Amino acid sequence: TEVVLDLRPLAAAPNGDDLAPVAGDTSLADQILETVRAAGLAEPDMVVDFLLDELDAEPLLDRLPAPMSRGERQICALLITLAVPRVDLALVDPTAGLDGRRRRVVAEVLADLTDQMTITVWSDDPVFR
């Protein structure tokens, strides 16, 4: 059977955002490593390396998120969130602030991850349709 994302309208989203918080004063690389260590793992999930490449995000690793654009901070949140394997994942508007190419990449990666976890997405972004 085909597994698809559980899509829900953004208007019905729960209060808050289930993406990982992004600390403005700590580099993205350190935040990813901190998340991984807190989960008792040695290294981030393979999807992080893939997304770093596909989202052209490697230059963000050594930067502090505080002065980043909305889209760059969104990429940081996605990388931190996906650094550890999960059973369930709920995301509120995960493509906010991203350009069209990056929105499609994120939607495709989330769809691919549905064979490993249950993913619920609240979004009105047409890329998820």
PDB file of N, CA and C in Angstrom, residues 15-115:
ATOM      1  N   ASN A  15      -1.770  24.863  18.559  1.00  0.00           N
ATOM      2  CA  ASN A  15      -0.985  26.034  18.956  1.00  0.00           C
ATOM      3  C   ASN A  15       0.474  25.633  19.059  1.00  0.00           C
ATOM      4  N   GLY A  16       1.334  26.498  18.607  1.00  0.00           N
ATOM      5  CA  GLY A  16       2.759  26.198  18.678  1.00  0.00           C
ATOM      6  C   GLY A  16       3.231  25.506  17.422  1.00  0.00           C
ATOM      7  N   ASP A  17       4.500  25.253  17.396  1.00  0.00           N
ATOM      8  CA  ASP A  17       5.156  24.669  16.231  1.00  0.00           C
ATOM      9  C   ASP A  17       5.984  23.493  16.719  1.00  0.00           C
ATOM     10  N   ASP A  18       5.817  22.339  16.112  1.00  0.00           N
ATOM     11  CA  ASP A  18       6.531  21.164  16.570  1.00  0.00           C
ATOM     12  C   ASP A  18       7.926  21.036  15.980  1.00  0.00           C
ATOM     13  N   LEU A  19       8.355  22.007  15.170  1.00  0.00           N
ATOM     14  CA  LEU A  19       9.743  21.990  14.742  1.00  0.00           C
ATOM     15  C   LEU A  19      10.614  22.290  15.951  1.00  0.00           C
ATOM     16  N   ALA A  20      11.811  21.752  15.937  1.00  0.00           N
ATOM     17  CA  ALA A  20      12.725  21.985  17.046  1.00  0.00           C
ATOM     18  C   ALA A  20      12.989  23.477  17.196  1.00  0.00           C
ATOM     19  N   PRO A  21      13.109  23.948  18.430  1.00  0.00           N
ATOM     20  CA  PRO A  21      13.473  25.355  18.607  1.00  0.00           C
ATOM     21  C   PRO A  21      14.892  25.583  18.099  1.00  0.00           C
ATOM     22  N   VAL A  22      15.125  26.755  17.564  1.00  0.00           N
ATOM     23  CA  VAL A  22      16.440  27.101  17.045  1.00  0.00           C
ATOM     24  C   VAL A  22      17.030  28.173  17.954  1.00  0.00           C
ATOM     25  N   ALA A  23      18.150  27.858  18.602  1.00  0.00           N
ATOM     26  CA  ALA A  23      18.817  28.831  19.461  1.00  0.00           C
ATOM     27  C   ALA A  23      19.576  29.823  18.595  1.00  0.00           C
ATOM     28  N   GLY A  24      19.378  31.098  18.839  1.00  0.00           N
ATOM     29  CA  GLY A  24      20.011  32.123  18.030  1.00  0.00           C
ATOM     30  C   GLY A  24      21.490  32.304  18.281  1.00  0.00           C
ATOM     31  N   ASP A  25      21.975  31.822  19.429  1.00  0.00           N
ATOM     32  CA  ASP A  25      23.365  32.081  19.802  1.00  0.00           C
ATOM     33  C   ASP A  25      24.269  30.852  19.754  1.00  0.00           C
ATOM     34  N   THR A  26      23.818  29.777  19.118  1.00  0.00           N
ATOM     35  CA  THR A  26      24.591  28.542  19.001  1.00  0.00           C
ATOM     36  C   THR A  26      24.577  28.104  17.549  1.00  0.00           C
ATOM     37  N   SER A  27      25.729  27.708  17.014  1.00  0.00           N
ATOM     38  CA  SER A  27      25.784  27.330  15.595  1.00  0.00           C
ATOM     39  C   SER A  27      24.850  26.166  15.303  1.00  0.00           C
ATOM     40  N   LEU A  28      24.405  26.096  14.065  1.00  0.00           N
ATOM     41  CA  LEU A  28      23.533  25.007  13.637  1.00  0.00           C
ATOM     42  C   LEU A  28      24.202  23.656  13.871  1.00  0.00           C
ATOM     43  N   ALA A  29      25.478  23.538  13.534  1.00  0.00           N
ATOM     44  CA  ALA A  29      26.196  22.272  13.724  1.00  0.00           C
ATOM     45  C   ALA A  29      26.156  21.843  15.188  1.00  0.00           C
ATOM     46  N   ASP A  30      26.392  22.785  16.107  1.00  0.00           N
ATOM     47  CA  ASP A  30      26.366  22.449  17.535  1.00  0.00           C
ATOM     48  C   ASP A  30      24.960  22.061  17.989  1.00  0.00           C
ATOM     49  N   GLN A  31      23.945  22.717  17.441  1.00  0.00           N
ATOM     50  CA  GLN A  31      22.573  22.376  17.821  1.00  0.00           C
ATOM     51  C   GLN A  31      22.187  20.986  17.333  1.00  0.00           C
ATOM     52  N   ILE A  32      22.628  20.637  16.134  1.00  0.00           N
ATOM     53  CA  ILE A  32      22.356  19.286  15.616  1.00  0.00           C
ATOM     54  C   ILE A  32      23.049  18.257  16.492  1.00  0.00           C
ATOM     55  N   LEU A  33      24.323  18.491  16.805  1.00  0.00           N
ATOM     56  CA  LEU A  33      25.065  17.542  17.641  1.00  0.00           C
ATOM     57  C   LEU A  33      24.461  17.429  19.038  1.00  0.00           C
ATOM     58  N   GLU A  34      24.030  18.526  19.603  1.00  0.00           N
ATOM     59  CA  GLU A  34      23.400  18.512  20.925  1.00  0.00           C
ATOM     60  C   GLU A  34      22.115  17.676  20.902  1.00  0.00           C
ATOM     61  N   THR A  35      21.322  17.820  19.856  1.00  0.00           N
ATOM     62  CA  THR A  35      20.084  17.052  19.707  1.00  0.00           C
ATOM     63  C   THR A  35      20.388  15.562  19.591  1.00  0.00           C
ATOM     64  N   VAL A  36      21.409  15.236  18.807  1.00  0.00           N
ATOM     65  CA  VAL A  36      21.803  13.843  18.599  1.00  0.00           C
ATOM     66  C   VAL A  36      22.301  13.224  19.906  1.00  0.00           C
ATOM     67  N   ARG A  37      23.162  13.947  20.606  1.00  0.00           N
ATOM     68  CA  ARG A  37      23.697  13.432  21.882  1.00  0.00           C
ATOM     69  C   ARG A  37      22.600  13.262  22.918  1.00  0.00           C
ATOM     70  N   ALA A  38      21.658  14.207  22.966  1.00  0.00           N
ATOM     71  CA  ALA A  38      20.549  14.112  23.920  1.00  0.00           C
ATOM     72  C   ALA A  38      19.699  12.872  23.664  1.00  0.00           C
ATOM     73  N   ALA A  39      19.677  12.422  22.416  1.00  0.00           N
ATOM     74  CA  ALA A  39      18.922  11.211  22.061  1.00  0.00           C
ATOM     75  C   ALA A  39      19.764   9.957  22.270  1.00  0.00           C
ATOM     76  N   GLY A  40      21.016  10.117  22.726  1.00  0.00           N
ATOM     77  CA  GLY A  40      21.882   8.972  22.970  1.00  0.00           C
ATOM     78  C   GLY A  40      22.491   8.379  21.711  1.00  0.00           C
ATOM     79  N   LEU A  41      22.574   9.177  20.663  1.00  0.00           N
ATOM     80  CA  LEU A  41      23.115   8.692  19.394  1.00  0.00           C
ATOM     81  C   LEU A  41      24.503   9.276  19.148  1.00  0.00           C
ATOM     82  N   ALA A  42      25.236   8.661  18.243  1.00  0.00           N
ATOM     83  CA  ALA A  42      26.592   9.110  17.933  1.00  0.00           C
ATOM     84  C   ALA A  42      26.626  10.130  16.799  1.00  0.00           C
ATOM     85  N   GLU A  43      25.679  10.030  15.876  1.00  0.00           N
ATOM     86  CA  GLU A  43      25.679  10.943  14.732  1.00  0.00           C
ATOM     87  C   GLU A  43      24.254  11.178  14.247  1.00  0.00           C
ATOM     88  N   PRO A  44      24.048  12.258  13.492  1.00  0.00           N
ATOM     89  CA  PRO A  44      22.708  12.565  12.990  1.00  0.00           C
ATOM     90  C   PRO A  44      22.215  11.517  12.003  1.00  0.00           C
ATOM     91  N   ASP A  45      20.908  11.436  11.868  1.00  0.00           N
ATOM     92  CA  ASP A  45      20.283  10.570  10.882  1.00  0.00           C
ATOM     93  C   ASP A  45      20.793  10.949   9.487  1.00  0.00           C
ATOM     94  N   MET A  46      20.849   9.968   8.590  1.00  0.00           N
ATOM     95  CA  MET A  46      21.361  10.179   7.233  1.00  0.00           C
ATOM     96  C   MET A  46      20.595  11.259   6.466  1.00  0.00           C
ATOM     97  N   VAL A  47      19.351  11.477   6.825  1.00  0.00           N
ATOM     98  CA  VAL A  47      18.555  12.469   6.106  1.00  0.00           C
ATOM     99  C   VAL A  47      19.154  13.868   6.254  1.00  0.00           C
ATOM    100  N   VAL A  48      19.887  14.121   7.341  1.00  0.00           N
ATOM    101  CA  VAL A  48      20.500  15.427   7.543  1.00  0.00           C
ATOM    102  C   VAL A  48      21.554  15.694   6.466  1.00  0.00           C
ATOM    103  N   ASP A  49      22.419  14.714   6.199  1.00  0.00           N
ATOM    104  CA  ASP A  49      23.424  14.887   5.140  1.00  0.00           C
ATOM    105  C   ASP A  49      22.756  15.124   3.792  1.00  0.00           C
ATOM    106  N   PHE A  50      21.716  14.371   3.521  1.00  0.00           N
ATOM    107  CA  PHE A  50      20.990  14.530   2.257  1.00  0.00           C
ATOM    108  C   PHE A  50      20.403  15.937   2.153  1.00  0.00           C
ATOM    109  N   LEU A  51      19.742  16.399   3.224  1.00  0.00           N
ATOM    110  CA  LEU A  51      19.117  17.718   3.189  1.00  0.00           C
ATOM    111  C   LEU A  51      20.148  18.842   3.146  1.00  0.00           C
ATOM    112  N   LEU A  52      21.265  18.667   3.823  1.00  0.00           N
ATOM    113  CA  LEU A  52      22.318  19.681   3.746  1.00  0.00           C
ATOM    114  C   LEU A  52      22.711  19.919   2.292  1.00  0.00           C
ATOM    115  N   ASP A  53      22.826  18.842   1.545  1.00  0.00           N
ATOM    116  CA  ASP A  53      23.205  18.941   0.144  1.00  0.00           C
ATOM    117  C   ASP A  53      22.048  19.482  -0.710  1.00  0.00           C
ATOM    118  N   GLU A  54      20.877  18.880  -0.584  1.00  0.00           N
ATOM    119  CA  GLU A  54      19.738  19.241  -1.426  1.00  0.00           C
ATOM    120  C   GLU A  54      19.201  20.647  -1.173  1.00  0.00           C
ATOM    121  N   LEU A  55      19.353  21.133   0.057  1.00  0.00           N
ATOM    122  CA  LEU A  55      18.864  22.468   0.396  1.00  0.00           C
ATOM    123  C   LEU A  55      19.977  23.518   0.336  1.00  0.00           C
ATOM    124  N   ASP A  56      21.160  23.102  -0.125  1.00  0.00           N
ATOM    125  CA  ASP A  56      22.326  24.003  -0.174  1.00  0.00           C
ATOM    126  C   ASP A  56      22.551  24.657   1.185  1.00  0.00           C
ATOM    127  N   ALA A  57      22.476  23.852   2.243  1.00  0.00           N
ATOM    128  CA  ALA A  57      22.495  24.374   3.606  1.00  0.00           C
ATOM    129  C   ALA A  57      23.837  24.213   4.317  1.00  0.00           C
ATOM    130  N   GLU A  58      24.812  23.594   3.687  1.00  0.00           N
ATOM    131  CA  GLU A  58      26.090  23.391   4.372  1.00  0.00           C
ATOM    132  C   GLU A  58      26.712  24.696   4.879  1.00  0.00           C
ATOM    133  N   PRO A  59      26.602  25.817   4.137  1.00  0.00           N
ATOM    134  CA  PRO A  59      27.160  27.066   4.661  1.00  0.00           C
ATOM    135  C   PRO A  59      26.507  27.539   5.961  1.00  0.00           C
ATOM    136  N   LEU A  60      25.327  27.020   6.285  1.00  0.00           N
ATOM    137  CA  LEU A  60      24.632  27.426   7.509  1.00  0.00           C
ATOM    138  C   LEU A  60      25.216  26.756   8.754  1.00  0.00           C
ATOM    139  N   LEU A  61      25.944  25.664   8.598  1.00  0.00           N
ATOM    140  CA  LEU A  61      26.396  24.872   9.742  1.00  0.00           C
ATOM    141  C   LEU A  61      27.177  25.672  10.781  1.00  0.00           C
ATOM    142  N   ASP A  62      28.055  26.547  10.342  1.00  0.00           N
ATOM    143  CA  ASP A  62      28.907  27.279  11.276  1.00  0.00           C
ATOM    144  C   ASP A  62      28.363  28.658  11.639  1.00  0.00           C
ATOM    145  N   ARG A  63      27.198  28.984  11.102  1.00  0.00           N
ATOM    146  CA  ARG A  63      26.613  30.294  11.386  1.00  0.00           C
ATOM    147  C   ARG A  63      25.695  30.245  12.598  1.00  0.00           C
ATOM    148  N   LEU A  64      25.515  31.404  13.213  1.00  0.00           N
ATOM    149  CA  LEU A  64      24.535  31.546  14.284  1.00  0.00           C
ATOM    150  C   LEU A  64      23.194  31.873  13.649  1.00  0.00           C
ATOM    151  N   PRO A  65      22.133  31.192  14.039  1.00  0.00           N
ATOM    152  CA  PRO A  65      20.826  31.419  13.413  1.00  0.00           C
ATOM    153  C   PRO A  65      20.205  32.796  13.660  1.00  0.00           C
ATOM    154  N   ALA A  66      20.608  33.500  14.710  1.00  0.00           N
ATOM    155  CA  ALA A  66      19.956  34.778  15.042  1.00  0.00           C
ATOM    156  C   ALA A  66      19.862  35.736  13.857  1.00  0.00           C
ATOM    157  N   PRO A  67      20.940  35.975  13.091  1.00  0.00           N
ATOM    158  CA  PRO A  67      20.816  36.931  11.981  1.00  0.00           C
ATOM    159  C   PRO A  67      20.332  36.314  10.663  1.00  0.00           C
ATOM    160  N   MET A  68      19.929  35.062  10.668  1.00  0.00           N
ATOM    161  CA  MET A  68      19.510  34.391   9.432  1.00  0.00           C
ATOM    162  C   MET A  68      18.131  34.852   8.981  1.00  0.00           C
ATOM    163  N   SER A  69      17.846  34.622   7.702  1.00  0.00           N
ATOM    164  CA  SER A  69      16.518  34.909   7.160  1.00  0.00           C
ATOM    165  C   SER A  69      15.506  33.887   7.690  1.00  0.00           C
ATOM    166  N   ARG A  70      14.227  34.146   7.468  1.00  0.00           N
ATOM    167  CA  ARG A  70      13.163  33.222   7.893  1.00  0.00           C
ATOM    168  C   ARG A  70      13.349  31.855   7.252  1.00  0.00           C
ATOM    169  N   GLY A  71      13.671  31.826   5.964  1.00  0.00           N
ATOM    170  CA  GLY A  71      13.882  30.559   5.273  1.00  0.00           C
ATOM    171  C   GLY A  71      15.083  29.793   5.807  1.00  0.00           C
ATOM    172  N   GLU A  72      16.167  30.503   6.094  1.00  0.00           N
ATOM    173  CA  GLU A  72      17.356  29.841   6.640  1.00  0.00           C
ATOM    174  C   GLU A  72      17.071  29.262   8.022  1.00  0.00           C
ATOM    175  N   ARG A  73      16.334  30.011   8.838  1.00  0.00           N
ATOM    176  CA  ARG A  73      15.979  29.494  10.170  1.00  0.00           C
ATOM    177  C   ARG A  73      15.044  28.281  10.053  1.00  0.00           C
ATOM    178  N   GLN A  74      14.182  28.286   9.045  1.00  0.00           N
ATOM    179  CA  GLN A  74      13.293  27.142   8.814  1.00  0.00           C
ATOM    180  C   GLN A  74      14.120  25.907   8.453  1.00  0.00           C
ATOM    181  N   ILE A  75      15.119  26.091   7.602  1.00  0.00           N
ATOM    182  CA  ILE A  75      16.007  24.976   7.246  1.00  0.00           C
ATOM    183  C   ILE A  75      16.707  24.459   8.492  1.00  0.00           C
ATOM    184  N   CYS A  76      17.185  25.364   9.342  1.00  0.00           N
ATOM    185  CA  CYS A  76      17.831  24.948  10.594  1.00  0.00           C
ATOM    186  C   CYS A  76      16.882  24.113  11.443  1.00  0.00           C
ATOM    187  N   ALA A  77      15.656  24.579  11.596  1.00  0.00           N
ATOM    188  CA  ALA A  77      14.672  23.853  12.404  1.00  0.00           C
ATOM    189  C   ALA A  77      14.405  22.468  11.840  1.00  0.00           C
ATOM    190  N   LEU A  78      14.295  22.370  10.522  1.00  0.00           N
ATOM    191  CA  LEU A  78      14.068  21.063   9.895  1.00  0.00           C
ATOM    192  C   LEU A  78      15.255  20.131  10.128  1.00  0.00           C
ATOM    193  N   LEU A  79      16.475  20.643   9.968  1.00  0.00           N
ATOM    194  CA  LEU A  79      17.660  19.806  10.164  1.00  0.00           C
ATOM    195  C   LEU A  79      17.778  19.332  11.608  1.00  0.00           C
ATOM    196  N   ILE A  80      17.499  20.218  12.552  1.00  0.00           N
ATOM    197  CA  ILE A  80      17.558  19.837  13.971  1.00  0.00           C
ATOM    198  C   ILE A  80      16.475  18.803  14.272  1.00  0.00           C
ATOM    199  N   THR A  81      15.275  19.028  13.768  1.00  0.00           N
ATOM    200  CA  THR A  81      14.154  18.114  14.011  1.00  0.00           C
ATOM    201  C   THR A  81      14.422  16.727  13.433  1.00  0.00           C
ATOM    202  N   LEU A  82      14.974  16.672  12.223  1.00  0.00           N
ATOM    203  CA  LEU A  82      15.179  15.387  11.546  1.00  0.00           C
ATOM    204  C   LEU A  82      16.518  14.734  11.877  1.00  0.00           C
ATOM    205  N   ALA A  83      17.286  15.332  12.790  1.00  0.00           N
ATOM    206  CA  ALA A  83      18.599  14.774  13.146  1.00  0.00           C
ATOM    207  C   ALA A  83      18.498  13.451  13.888  1.00  0.00           C
ATOM    208  N   VAL A  84      17.359  13.209  14.527  1.00  0.00           N
ATOM    209  CA  VAL A  84      17.181  11.959  15.261  1.00  0.00           C
ATOM    210  C   VAL A  84      15.954  11.224  14.722  1.00  0.00           C
ATOM    211  N   PRO A  85      16.023   9.896  14.640  1.00  0.00           N
ATOM    212  CA  PRO A  85      14.867   9.119  14.183  1.00  0.00           C
ATOM    213  C   PRO A  85      13.702   9.267  15.170  1.00  0.00           C
ATOM    214  N   ARG A  86      12.519   9.255  14.652  1.00  0.00           N
ATOM    215  CA  ARG A  86      11.321   9.394  15.481  1.00  0.00           C
ATOM    216  C   ARG A  86      10.287   8.362  15.053  1.00  0.00           C
ATOM    217  N   VAL A  87       9.321   8.122  15.920  1.00  0.00           N
ATOM    218  CA  VAL A  87       8.207   7.245  15.590  1.00  0.00           C
ATOM    219  C   VAL A  87       7.089   8.076  14.993  1.00  0.00           C
ATOM    220  N   ASP A  88       6.835   9.228  15.598  1.00  0.00           N
ATOM    221  CA  ASP A  88       5.796  10.145  15.153  1.00  0.00           C
ATOM    222  C   ASP A  88       6.405  11.533  15.003  1.00  0.00           C
ATOM    223  N   LEU A  89       5.935  12.250  14.018  1.00  0.00           N
ATOM    224  CA  LEU A  89       6.412  13.605  13.799  1.00  0.00           C
ATOM    225  C   LEU A  89       5.240  14.455  13.344  1.00  0.00           C
ATOM    226  N   ALA A  90       5.021  15.581  14.015  1.00  0.00           N
ATOM    227  CA  ALA A  90       3.976  16.526  13.633  1.00  0.00           C
ATOM    228  C   ALA A  90       4.644  17.842  13.291  1.00  0.00           C
ATOM    229  N   LEU A  91       4.353  18.357  12.106  1.00  0.00           N
ATOM    230  CA  LEU A  91       4.992  19.580  11.636  1.00  0.00           C
ATOM    231  C   LEU A  91       3.950  20.613  11.244  1.00  0.00           C
ATOM    232  N   VAL A  92       4.116  21.822  11.734  1.00  0.00           N
ATOM    233  CA  VAL A  92       3.242  22.923  11.379  1.00  0.00           C
ATOM    234  C   VAL A  92       3.957  23.785  10.348  1.00  0.00           C
ATOM    235  N   ASP A  93       3.421  23.818   9.137  1.00  0.00           N
ATOM    236  CA  ASP A  93       3.929  24.635   8.037  1.00  0.00           C
ATOM    237  C   ASP A  93       5.449  24.499   7.842  1.00  0.00           C
ATOM    238  N   PRO A  94       5.935  23.284   7.591  1.00  0.00           N
ATOM    239  CA  PRO A  94       7.382  23.051   7.517  1.00  0.00           C
ATOM    240  C   PRO A  94       8.081  23.716   6.340  1.00  0.00           C
ATOM    241  N   THR A  95       7.336  24.229   5.378  1.00  0.00           N
ATOM    242  CA  THR A  95       7.968  24.857   4.216  1.00  0.00           C
ATOM    243  C   THR A  95       7.877  26.381   4.259  1.00  0.00           C
ATOM    244  N   ALA A  96       7.416  26.944   5.355  1.00  0.00           N
ATOM    245  CA  ALA A  96       7.286  28.392   5.475  1.00  0.00           C
ATOM    246  C   ALA A  96       8.631  29.069   5.251  1.00  0.00           C
ATOM    247  N   GLY A  97       8.628  30.092   4.408  1.00  0.00           N
ATOM    248  CA  GLY A  97       9.841  30.859   4.172  1.00  0.00           C
ATOM    249  C   GLY A  97      10.797  30.269   3.157  1.00  0.00           C
ATOM    250  N   LEU A  98      10.477  29.102   2.612  1.00  0.00           N
ATOM    251  CA  LEU A  98      11.370  28.455   1.652  1.00  0.00           C
ATOM    252  C   LEU A  98      10.958  28.779   0.221  1.00  0.00           C
ATOM    253  N   ASP A  99      11.937  28.800  -0.682  1.00  0.00           N
ATOM    254  CA  ASP A  99      11.619  29.011  -2.095  1.00  0.00           C
ATOM    255  C   ASP A  99      11.013  27.738  -2.665  1.00  0.00           C
ATOM    256  N   GLY A 100      10.499  27.826  -3.893  1.00  0.00           N
ATOM    257  CA  GLY A 100       9.785  26.708  -4.508  1.00  0.00           C
ATOM    258  C   GLY A 100      10.591  25.427  -4.595  1.00  0.00           C
ATOM    259  N   ARG A 101      11.852  25.520  -4.987  1.00  0.00           N
ATOM    260  CA  ARG A 101      12.679  24.316  -5.111  1.00  0.00           C
ATOM    261  C   ARG A 101      12.872  23.647  -3.754  1.00  0.00           C
ATOM    262  N   ARG A 102      13.173  24.427  -2.734  1.00  0.00           N
ATOM    263  CA  ARG A 102      13.383  23.863  -1.396  1.00  0.00           C
ATOM    264  C   ARG A 102      12.080  23.320  -0.811  1.00  0.00           C
ATOM    265  N   ARG A 103      10.958  23.980  -1.099  1.00  0.00           N
ATOM    266  CA  ARG A 103       9.666  23.465  -0.634  1.00  0.00           C
ATOM    267  C   ARG A 103       9.411  22.077  -1.208  1.00  0.00           C
ATOM    268  N   ARG A 104       9.702  21.902  -2.503  1.00  0.00           N
ATOM    269  CA  ARG A 104       9.501  20.584  -3.132  1.00  0.00           C
ATOM    270  C   ARG A 104      10.434  19.542  -2.523  1.00  0.00           C
ATOM    271  N   VAL A 105      11.681  19.906  -2.255  1.00  0.00           N
ATOM    272  CA  VAL A 105      12.627  18.967  -1.643  1.00  0.00           C
ATOM    273  C   VAL A 105      12.109  18.513  -0.287  1.00  0.00           C
ATOM    274  N   VAL A 106      11.684  19.452   0.538  1.00  0.00           N
ATOM    275  CA  VAL A 106      11.183  19.112   1.876  1.00  0.00           C
ATOM    276  C   VAL A 106       9.957  18.209   1.766  1.00  0.00           C
ATOM    277  N   ALA A 107       9.027  18.526   0.879  1.00  0.00           N
ATOM    278  CA  ALA A 107       7.829  17.695   0.721  1.00  0.00           C
ATOM    279  C   ALA A 107       8.195  16.281   0.283  1.00  0.00           C
ATOM    280  N   GLU A 108       9.126  16.151  -0.644  1.00  0.00           N
ATOM    281  CA  GLU A 108       9.546  14.824  -1.113  1.00  0.00           C
ATOM    282  C   GLU A 108      10.248  14.037  -0.014  1.00  0.00           C
ATOM    283  N   VAL A 109      11.104  14.687   0.752  1.00  0.00           N
ATOM    284  CA  VAL A 109      11.806  13.996   1.841  1.00  0.00           C
ATOM    285  C   VAL A 109      10.814  13.537   2.896  1.00  0.00           C
ATOM    286  N   LEU A 110       9.880  14.394   3.265  1.00  0.00           N
ATOM    287  CA  LEU A 110       8.878  13.987   4.264  1.00  0.00           C
ATOM    288  C   LEU A 110       8.043  12.817   3.752  1.00  0.00           C
ATOM    289  N   ALA A 111       7.665  12.855   2.485  1.00  0.00           N
ATOM    290  CA  ALA A 111       6.908  11.731   1.917  1.00  0.00           C
ATOM    291  C   ALA A 111       7.740  10.457   1.956  1.00  0.00           C
ATOM    292  N   ASP A 112       9.024  10.545   1.650  1.00  0.00           N
ATOM    293  CA  ASP A 112       9.899   9.369   1.695  1.00  0.00           C
ATOM    294  C   ASP A 112      10.057   8.826   3.110  1.00  0.00           C
ATOM    295  N   LEU A 113      10.015   9.705   4.100  1.00  0.00           N
ATOM    296  CA  LEU A 113      10.190   9.277   5.491  1.00  0.00           C
ATOM    297  C   LEU A 113       8.961   8.599   6.081  1.00  0.00           C
ATOM    298  N   THR A 114       7.840   8.638   5.363  1.00  0.00           N
ATOM    299  CA  THR A 114       6.624   8.027   5.910  1.00  0.00           C
ATOM    300  C   THR A 114       6.719   6.517   6.027  1.00  0.00           C
ATOM    301  N   ASP A 115       7.707   5.894   5.388  1.00  0.00           N
ATOM    302  CA  ASP A 115       7.864   4.451   5.581  1.00  0.00           C
ATOM    303  C   ASP A 115       8.616   4.147   6.876  1.00  0.00           C
TER     304      ASP A 115
END
